[in-house]
PDB file of C-alpha atoms and ligand atoms in Angstrom:
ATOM      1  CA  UNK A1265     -16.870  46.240  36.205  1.00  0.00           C
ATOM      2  CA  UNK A1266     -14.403  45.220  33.809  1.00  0.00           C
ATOM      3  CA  UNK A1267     -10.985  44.113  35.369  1.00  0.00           C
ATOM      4  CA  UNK A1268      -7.565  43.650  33.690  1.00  0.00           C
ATOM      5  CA  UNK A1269      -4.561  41.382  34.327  1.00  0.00           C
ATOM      6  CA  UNK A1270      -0.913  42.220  33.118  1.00  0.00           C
ATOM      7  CA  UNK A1271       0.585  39.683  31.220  1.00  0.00           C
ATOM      8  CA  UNK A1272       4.341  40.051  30.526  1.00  0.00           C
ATOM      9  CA  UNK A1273       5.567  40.793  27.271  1.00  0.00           C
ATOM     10  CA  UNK A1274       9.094  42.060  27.251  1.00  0.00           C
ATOM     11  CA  UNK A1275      11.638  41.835  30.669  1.00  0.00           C
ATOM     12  CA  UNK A1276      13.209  44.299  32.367  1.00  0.00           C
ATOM     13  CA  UNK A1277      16.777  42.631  31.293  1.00  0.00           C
ATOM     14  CA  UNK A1278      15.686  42.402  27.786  1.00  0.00           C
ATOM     15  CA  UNK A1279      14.677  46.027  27.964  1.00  0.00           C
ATOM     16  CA  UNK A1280      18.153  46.494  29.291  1.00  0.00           C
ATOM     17  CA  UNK A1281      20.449  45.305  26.674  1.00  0.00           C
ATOM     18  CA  UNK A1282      17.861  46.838  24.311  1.00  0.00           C
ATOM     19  CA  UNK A1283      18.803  50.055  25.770  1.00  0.00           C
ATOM     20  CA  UNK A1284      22.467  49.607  25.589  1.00  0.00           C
ATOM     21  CA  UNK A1285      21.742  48.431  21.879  1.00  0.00           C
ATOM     22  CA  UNK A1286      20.172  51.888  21.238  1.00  0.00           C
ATOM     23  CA  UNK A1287      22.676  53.682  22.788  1.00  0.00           C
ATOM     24  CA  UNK A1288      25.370  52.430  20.979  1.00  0.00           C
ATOM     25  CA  UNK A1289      23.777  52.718  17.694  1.00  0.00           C
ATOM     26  CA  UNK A1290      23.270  56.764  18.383  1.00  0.00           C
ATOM     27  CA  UNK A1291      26.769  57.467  19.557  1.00  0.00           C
ATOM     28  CA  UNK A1292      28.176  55.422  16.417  1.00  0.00           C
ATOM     29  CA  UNK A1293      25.938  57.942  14.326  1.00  0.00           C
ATOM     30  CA  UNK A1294      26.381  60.975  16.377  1.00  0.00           C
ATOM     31  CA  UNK A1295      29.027  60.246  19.170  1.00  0.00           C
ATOM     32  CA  UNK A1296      30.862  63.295  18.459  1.00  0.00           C
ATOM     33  CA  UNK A1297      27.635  65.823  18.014  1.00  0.00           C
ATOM     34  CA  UNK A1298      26.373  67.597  20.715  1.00  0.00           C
ATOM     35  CA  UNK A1299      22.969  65.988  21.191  1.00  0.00           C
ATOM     36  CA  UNK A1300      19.488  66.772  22.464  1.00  0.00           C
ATOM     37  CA  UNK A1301      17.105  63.885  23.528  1.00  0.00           C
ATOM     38  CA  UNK A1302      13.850  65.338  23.568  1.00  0.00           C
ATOM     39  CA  UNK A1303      11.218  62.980  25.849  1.00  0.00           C
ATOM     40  CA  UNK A1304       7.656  62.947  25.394  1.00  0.00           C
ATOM     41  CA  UNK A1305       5.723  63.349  28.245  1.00  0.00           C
ATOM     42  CA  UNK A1306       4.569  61.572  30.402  1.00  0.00           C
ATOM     43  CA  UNK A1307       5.584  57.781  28.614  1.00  0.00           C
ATOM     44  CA  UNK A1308       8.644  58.482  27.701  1.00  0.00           C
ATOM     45  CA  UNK A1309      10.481  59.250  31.203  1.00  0.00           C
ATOM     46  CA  UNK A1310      11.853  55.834  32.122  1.00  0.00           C
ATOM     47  CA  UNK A1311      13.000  55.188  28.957  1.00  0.00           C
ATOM     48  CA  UNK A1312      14.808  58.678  28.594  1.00  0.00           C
ATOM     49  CA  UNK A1313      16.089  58.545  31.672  1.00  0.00           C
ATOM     50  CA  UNK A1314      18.034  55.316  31.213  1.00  0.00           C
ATOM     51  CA  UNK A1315      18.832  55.858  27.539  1.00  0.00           C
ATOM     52  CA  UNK A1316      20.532  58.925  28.546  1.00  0.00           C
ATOM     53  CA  UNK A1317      22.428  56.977  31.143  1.00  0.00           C
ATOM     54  CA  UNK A1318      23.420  54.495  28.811  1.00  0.00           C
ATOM     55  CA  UNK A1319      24.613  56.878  26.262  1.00  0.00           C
ATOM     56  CA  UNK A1320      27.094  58.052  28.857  1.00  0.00           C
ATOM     57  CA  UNK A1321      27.735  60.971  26.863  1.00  0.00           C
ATOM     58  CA  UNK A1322      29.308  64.787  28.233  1.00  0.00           C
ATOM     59  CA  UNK A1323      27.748  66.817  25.770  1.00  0.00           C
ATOM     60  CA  UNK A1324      23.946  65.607  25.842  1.00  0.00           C
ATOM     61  CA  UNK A1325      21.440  67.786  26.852  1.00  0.00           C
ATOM     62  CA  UNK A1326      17.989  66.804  27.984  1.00  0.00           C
ATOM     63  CA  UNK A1327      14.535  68.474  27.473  1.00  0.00           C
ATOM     64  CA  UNK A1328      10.420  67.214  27.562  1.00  0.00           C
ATOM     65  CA  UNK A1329       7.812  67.774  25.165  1.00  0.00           C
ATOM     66  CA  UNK A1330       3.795  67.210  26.356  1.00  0.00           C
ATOM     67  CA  UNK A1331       1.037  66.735  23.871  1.00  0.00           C
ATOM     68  CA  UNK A1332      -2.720  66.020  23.919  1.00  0.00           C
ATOM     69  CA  UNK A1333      -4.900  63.893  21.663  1.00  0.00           C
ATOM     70  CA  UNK A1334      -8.083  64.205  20.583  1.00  0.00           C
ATOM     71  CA  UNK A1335      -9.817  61.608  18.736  1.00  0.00           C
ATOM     72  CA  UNK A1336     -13.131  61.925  17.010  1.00  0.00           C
ATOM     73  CA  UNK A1337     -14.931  58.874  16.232  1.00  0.00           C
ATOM     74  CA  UNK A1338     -17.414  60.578  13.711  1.00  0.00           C
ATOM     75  CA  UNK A1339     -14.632  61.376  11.168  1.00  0.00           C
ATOM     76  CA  UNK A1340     -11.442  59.388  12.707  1.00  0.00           C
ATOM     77  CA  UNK A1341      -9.521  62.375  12.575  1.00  0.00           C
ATOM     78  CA  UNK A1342      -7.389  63.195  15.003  1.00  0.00           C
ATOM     79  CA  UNK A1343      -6.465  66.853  16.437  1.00  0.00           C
ATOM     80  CA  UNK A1344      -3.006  67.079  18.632  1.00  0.00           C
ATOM     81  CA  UNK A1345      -2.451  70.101  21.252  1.00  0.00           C
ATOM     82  CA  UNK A1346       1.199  70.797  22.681  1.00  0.00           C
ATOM     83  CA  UNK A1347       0.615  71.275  26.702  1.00  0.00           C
ATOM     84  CA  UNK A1348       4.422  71.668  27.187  1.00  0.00           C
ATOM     85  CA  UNK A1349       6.618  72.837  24.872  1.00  0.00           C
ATOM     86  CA  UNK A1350      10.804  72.224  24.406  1.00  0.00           C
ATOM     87  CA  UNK A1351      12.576  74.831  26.379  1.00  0.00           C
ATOM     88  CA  UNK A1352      15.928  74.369  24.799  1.00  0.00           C
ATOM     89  CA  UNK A1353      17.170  76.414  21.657  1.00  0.00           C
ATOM     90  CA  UNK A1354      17.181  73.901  18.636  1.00  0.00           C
ATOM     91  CA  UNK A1355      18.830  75.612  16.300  1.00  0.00           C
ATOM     92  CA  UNK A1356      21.518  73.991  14.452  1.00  0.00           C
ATOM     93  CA  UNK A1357      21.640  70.817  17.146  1.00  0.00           C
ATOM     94  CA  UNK A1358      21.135  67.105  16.575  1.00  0.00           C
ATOM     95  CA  UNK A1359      17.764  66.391  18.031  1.00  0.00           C
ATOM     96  CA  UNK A1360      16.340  62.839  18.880  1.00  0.00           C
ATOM     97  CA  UNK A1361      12.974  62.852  19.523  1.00  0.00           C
ATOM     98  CA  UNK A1362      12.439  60.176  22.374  1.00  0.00           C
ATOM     99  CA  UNK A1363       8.976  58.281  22.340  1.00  0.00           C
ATOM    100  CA  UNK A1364       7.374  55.789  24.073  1.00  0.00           C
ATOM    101  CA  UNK A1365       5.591  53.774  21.625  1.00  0.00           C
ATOM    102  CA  UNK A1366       4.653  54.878  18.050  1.00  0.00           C
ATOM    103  CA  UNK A1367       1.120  53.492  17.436  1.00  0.00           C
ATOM    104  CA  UNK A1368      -1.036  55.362  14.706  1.00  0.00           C
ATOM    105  CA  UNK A1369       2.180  57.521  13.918  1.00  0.00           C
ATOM    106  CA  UNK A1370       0.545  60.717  14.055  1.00  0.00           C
ATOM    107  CA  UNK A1371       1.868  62.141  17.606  1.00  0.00           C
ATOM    108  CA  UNK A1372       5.329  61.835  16.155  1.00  0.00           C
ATOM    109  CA  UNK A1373       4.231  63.261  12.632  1.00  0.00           C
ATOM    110  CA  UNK A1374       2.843  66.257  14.439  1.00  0.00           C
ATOM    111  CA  UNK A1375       6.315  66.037  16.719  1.00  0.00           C
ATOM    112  CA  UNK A1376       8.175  66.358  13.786  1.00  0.00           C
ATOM    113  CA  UNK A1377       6.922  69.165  12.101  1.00  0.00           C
ATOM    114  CA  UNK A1378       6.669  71.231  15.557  1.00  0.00           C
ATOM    115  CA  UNK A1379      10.662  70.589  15.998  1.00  0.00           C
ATOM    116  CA  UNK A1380      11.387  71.129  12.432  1.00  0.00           C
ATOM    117  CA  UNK A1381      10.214  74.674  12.910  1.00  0.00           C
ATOM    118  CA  UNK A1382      12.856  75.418  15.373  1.00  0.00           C
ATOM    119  CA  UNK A1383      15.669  74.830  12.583  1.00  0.00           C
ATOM    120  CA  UNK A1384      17.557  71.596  14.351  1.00  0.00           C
ATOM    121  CA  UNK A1385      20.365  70.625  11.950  1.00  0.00           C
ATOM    122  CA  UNK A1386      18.627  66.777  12.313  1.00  0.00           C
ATOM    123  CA  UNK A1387      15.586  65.458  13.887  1.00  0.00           C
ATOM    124  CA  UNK A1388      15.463  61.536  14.096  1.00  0.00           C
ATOM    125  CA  UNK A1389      13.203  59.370  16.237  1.00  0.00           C
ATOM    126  CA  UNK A1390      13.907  56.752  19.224  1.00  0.00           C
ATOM    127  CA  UNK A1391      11.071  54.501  20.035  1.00  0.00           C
ATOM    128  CA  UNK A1392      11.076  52.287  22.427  1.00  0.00           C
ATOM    129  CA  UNK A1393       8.388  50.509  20.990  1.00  0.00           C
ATOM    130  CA  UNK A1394       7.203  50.191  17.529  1.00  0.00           C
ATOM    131  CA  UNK A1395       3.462  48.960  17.234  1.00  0.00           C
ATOM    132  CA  UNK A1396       2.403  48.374  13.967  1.00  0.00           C
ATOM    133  CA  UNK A1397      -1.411  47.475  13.548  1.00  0.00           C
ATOM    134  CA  UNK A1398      -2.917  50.452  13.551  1.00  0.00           C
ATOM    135  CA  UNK A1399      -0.275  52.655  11.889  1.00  0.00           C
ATOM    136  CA  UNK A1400      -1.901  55.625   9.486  1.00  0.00           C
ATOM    137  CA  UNK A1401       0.764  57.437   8.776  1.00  0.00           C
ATOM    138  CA  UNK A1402       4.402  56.625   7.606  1.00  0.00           C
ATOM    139  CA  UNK A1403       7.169  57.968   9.956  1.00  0.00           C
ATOM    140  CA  UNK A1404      10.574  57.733  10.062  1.00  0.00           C
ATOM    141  CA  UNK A1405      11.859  55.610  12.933  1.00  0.00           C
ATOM    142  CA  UNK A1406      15.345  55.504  12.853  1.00  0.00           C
ATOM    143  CA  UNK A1407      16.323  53.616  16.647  1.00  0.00           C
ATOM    144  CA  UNK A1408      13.690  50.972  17.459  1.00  0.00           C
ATOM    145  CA  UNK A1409      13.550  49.348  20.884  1.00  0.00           C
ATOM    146  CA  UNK A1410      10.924  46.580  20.187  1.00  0.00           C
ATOM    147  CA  UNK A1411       8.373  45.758  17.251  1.00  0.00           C
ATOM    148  CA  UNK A1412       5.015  44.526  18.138  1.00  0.00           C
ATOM    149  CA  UNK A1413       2.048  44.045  16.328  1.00  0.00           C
ATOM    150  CA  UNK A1414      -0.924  44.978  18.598  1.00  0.00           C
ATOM    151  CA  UNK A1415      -1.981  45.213  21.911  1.00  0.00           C
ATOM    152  CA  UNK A1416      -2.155  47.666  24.797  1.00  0.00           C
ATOM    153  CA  UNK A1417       0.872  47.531  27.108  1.00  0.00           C
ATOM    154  CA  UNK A1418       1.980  49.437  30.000  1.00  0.00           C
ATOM    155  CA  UNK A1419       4.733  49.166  32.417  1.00  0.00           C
ATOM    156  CA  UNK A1420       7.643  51.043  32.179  1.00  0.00           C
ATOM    157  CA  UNK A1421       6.376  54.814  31.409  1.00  0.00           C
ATOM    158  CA  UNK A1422       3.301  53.355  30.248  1.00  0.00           C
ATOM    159  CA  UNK A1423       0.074  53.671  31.880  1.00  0.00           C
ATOM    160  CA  UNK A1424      -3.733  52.810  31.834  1.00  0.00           C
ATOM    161  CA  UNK A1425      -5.603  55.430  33.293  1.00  0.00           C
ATOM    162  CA  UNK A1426      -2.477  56.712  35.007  1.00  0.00           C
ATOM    163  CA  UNK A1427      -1.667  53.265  36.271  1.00  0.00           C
ATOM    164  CA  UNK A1428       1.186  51.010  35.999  1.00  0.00           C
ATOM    165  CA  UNK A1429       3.914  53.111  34.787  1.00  0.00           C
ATOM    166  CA  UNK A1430       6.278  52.219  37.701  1.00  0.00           C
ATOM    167  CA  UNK A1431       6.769  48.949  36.159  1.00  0.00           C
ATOM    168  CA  UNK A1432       9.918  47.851  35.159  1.00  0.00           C
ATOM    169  CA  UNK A1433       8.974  45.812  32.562  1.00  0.00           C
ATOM    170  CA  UNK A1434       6.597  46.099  29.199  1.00  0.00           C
ATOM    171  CA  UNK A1435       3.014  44.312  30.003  1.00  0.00           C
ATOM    172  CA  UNK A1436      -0.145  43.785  27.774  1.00  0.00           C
ATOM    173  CA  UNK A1437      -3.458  44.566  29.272  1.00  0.00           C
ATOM    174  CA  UNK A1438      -5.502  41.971  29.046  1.00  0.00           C
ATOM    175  CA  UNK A1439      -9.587  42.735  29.746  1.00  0.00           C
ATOM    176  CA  UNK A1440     -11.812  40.368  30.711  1.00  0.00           C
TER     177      UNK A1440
HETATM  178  P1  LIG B1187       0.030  57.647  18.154  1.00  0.00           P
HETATM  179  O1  LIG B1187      -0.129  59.109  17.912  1.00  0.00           O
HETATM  180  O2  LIG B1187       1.234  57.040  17.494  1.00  0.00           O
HETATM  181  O3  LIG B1187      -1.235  56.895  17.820  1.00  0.00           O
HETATM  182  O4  LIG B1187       0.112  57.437  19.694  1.00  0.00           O
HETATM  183  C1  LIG B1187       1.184  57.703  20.452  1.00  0.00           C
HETATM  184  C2  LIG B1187       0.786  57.800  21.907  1.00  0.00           C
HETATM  185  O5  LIG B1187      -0.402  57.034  22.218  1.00  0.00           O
HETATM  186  C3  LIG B1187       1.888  57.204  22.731  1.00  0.00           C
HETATM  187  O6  LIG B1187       2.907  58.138  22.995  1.00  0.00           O
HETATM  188  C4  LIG B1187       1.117  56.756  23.962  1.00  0.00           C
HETATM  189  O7  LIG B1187       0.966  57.843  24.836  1.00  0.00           O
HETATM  190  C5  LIG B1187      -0.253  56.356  23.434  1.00  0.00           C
HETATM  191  N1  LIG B1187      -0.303  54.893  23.200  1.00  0.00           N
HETATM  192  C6  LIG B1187      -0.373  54.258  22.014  1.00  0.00           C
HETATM  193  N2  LIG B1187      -0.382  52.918  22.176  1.00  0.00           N
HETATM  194  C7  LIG B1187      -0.314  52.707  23.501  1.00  0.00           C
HETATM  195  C8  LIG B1187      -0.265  51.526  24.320  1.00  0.00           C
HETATM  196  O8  LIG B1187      -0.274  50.361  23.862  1.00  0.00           O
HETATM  197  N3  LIG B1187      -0.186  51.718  25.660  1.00  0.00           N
HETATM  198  C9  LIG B1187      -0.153  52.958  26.234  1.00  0.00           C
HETATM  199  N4  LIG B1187      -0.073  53.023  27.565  1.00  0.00           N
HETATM  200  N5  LIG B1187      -0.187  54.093  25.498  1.00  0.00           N
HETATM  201  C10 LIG B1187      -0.261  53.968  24.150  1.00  0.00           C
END
């Protein structure tokens, strides 16, 4: 059986100040908006939940969005399902769609058209992580937590197979 160790890529405190960073960058663009941080599901839920802390903010308002991929080898195509949908009324707010990590791009693609449906005034993205390689589509990220080429990391929100999100800081998996 194939086993994995963890080895650490980005701290807890440098996730911290990261997340201040981030924070102060959206309430210097929309510090006087009413806002609505939209979290993916299920990565996204540490990092929401202490962005949203950190933007220390009256009027924000918080909601979660849960998709599903499926990948097919044959063509490489890609087909994304909404399990949970936003709850909130979007019309006319300041959105920020909350993610994880951005890897091939097309979960936020598909993100962004779904919200742009609902009329928001402005959809932007927050990423926590932005990971490169294997990118096929271009999408906007305007607040990025971390840039890294390749790699599958967990820790903090992110799992493998459902493990490891409890950490507080940003791992790679390494198989042997
Ligand atoms: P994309 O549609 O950009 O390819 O993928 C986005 C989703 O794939 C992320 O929200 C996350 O759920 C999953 N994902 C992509 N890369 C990683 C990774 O390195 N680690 C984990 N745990 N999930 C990843």
């Amino acid at each position: 059986m194939n086993k994995e160790a963890l080895k650490l890529l980005i701290s807890p405190s440098d996730i911290a100040s990261k997340v201040s960073e981030l924070a102060k960058q959206i309430l210097n663009d929309h510090g006087e908006e009413e806002l609505i941080l939209i979290g993916t599901l299920k990565g996204s839920f540490i990092f929401l939940a202490d962005l949203v802390r950190a933007l220390d903010k009256k009027d924000v308002f918080i909601d979660f969005v849960r998709v599903k991929s499926y990948g097919y080898s044959d063509t490489s195509s890609e087909e994304i399902v909404i399990t949970k949908d936003i709850e909130l009324p979007l019309e006319g707010k300041t959105v920020i769609l909350v993610e994880d990590i951005v890897d091939t791009g097309l979960t936020v693609k598909f993100l962004l058209e779904h919200l742009k449906l609902h009329k928001p005034k402005i959809v932007k993205v927050c990423a926590l992580i932005d990971k490169r390689e294997r990118r096929k589509v271009d999408v906007p990220i305007e607040y990025v937590g971390f840039v890294v080429e390749k790699g599958f990391l967990v820790g903090y929100g992110l799992d493998y197979a459902e493990k490891y999100r409890h950490l507080p800081g940003v791992y790679e998996v390494i198989k042997s």
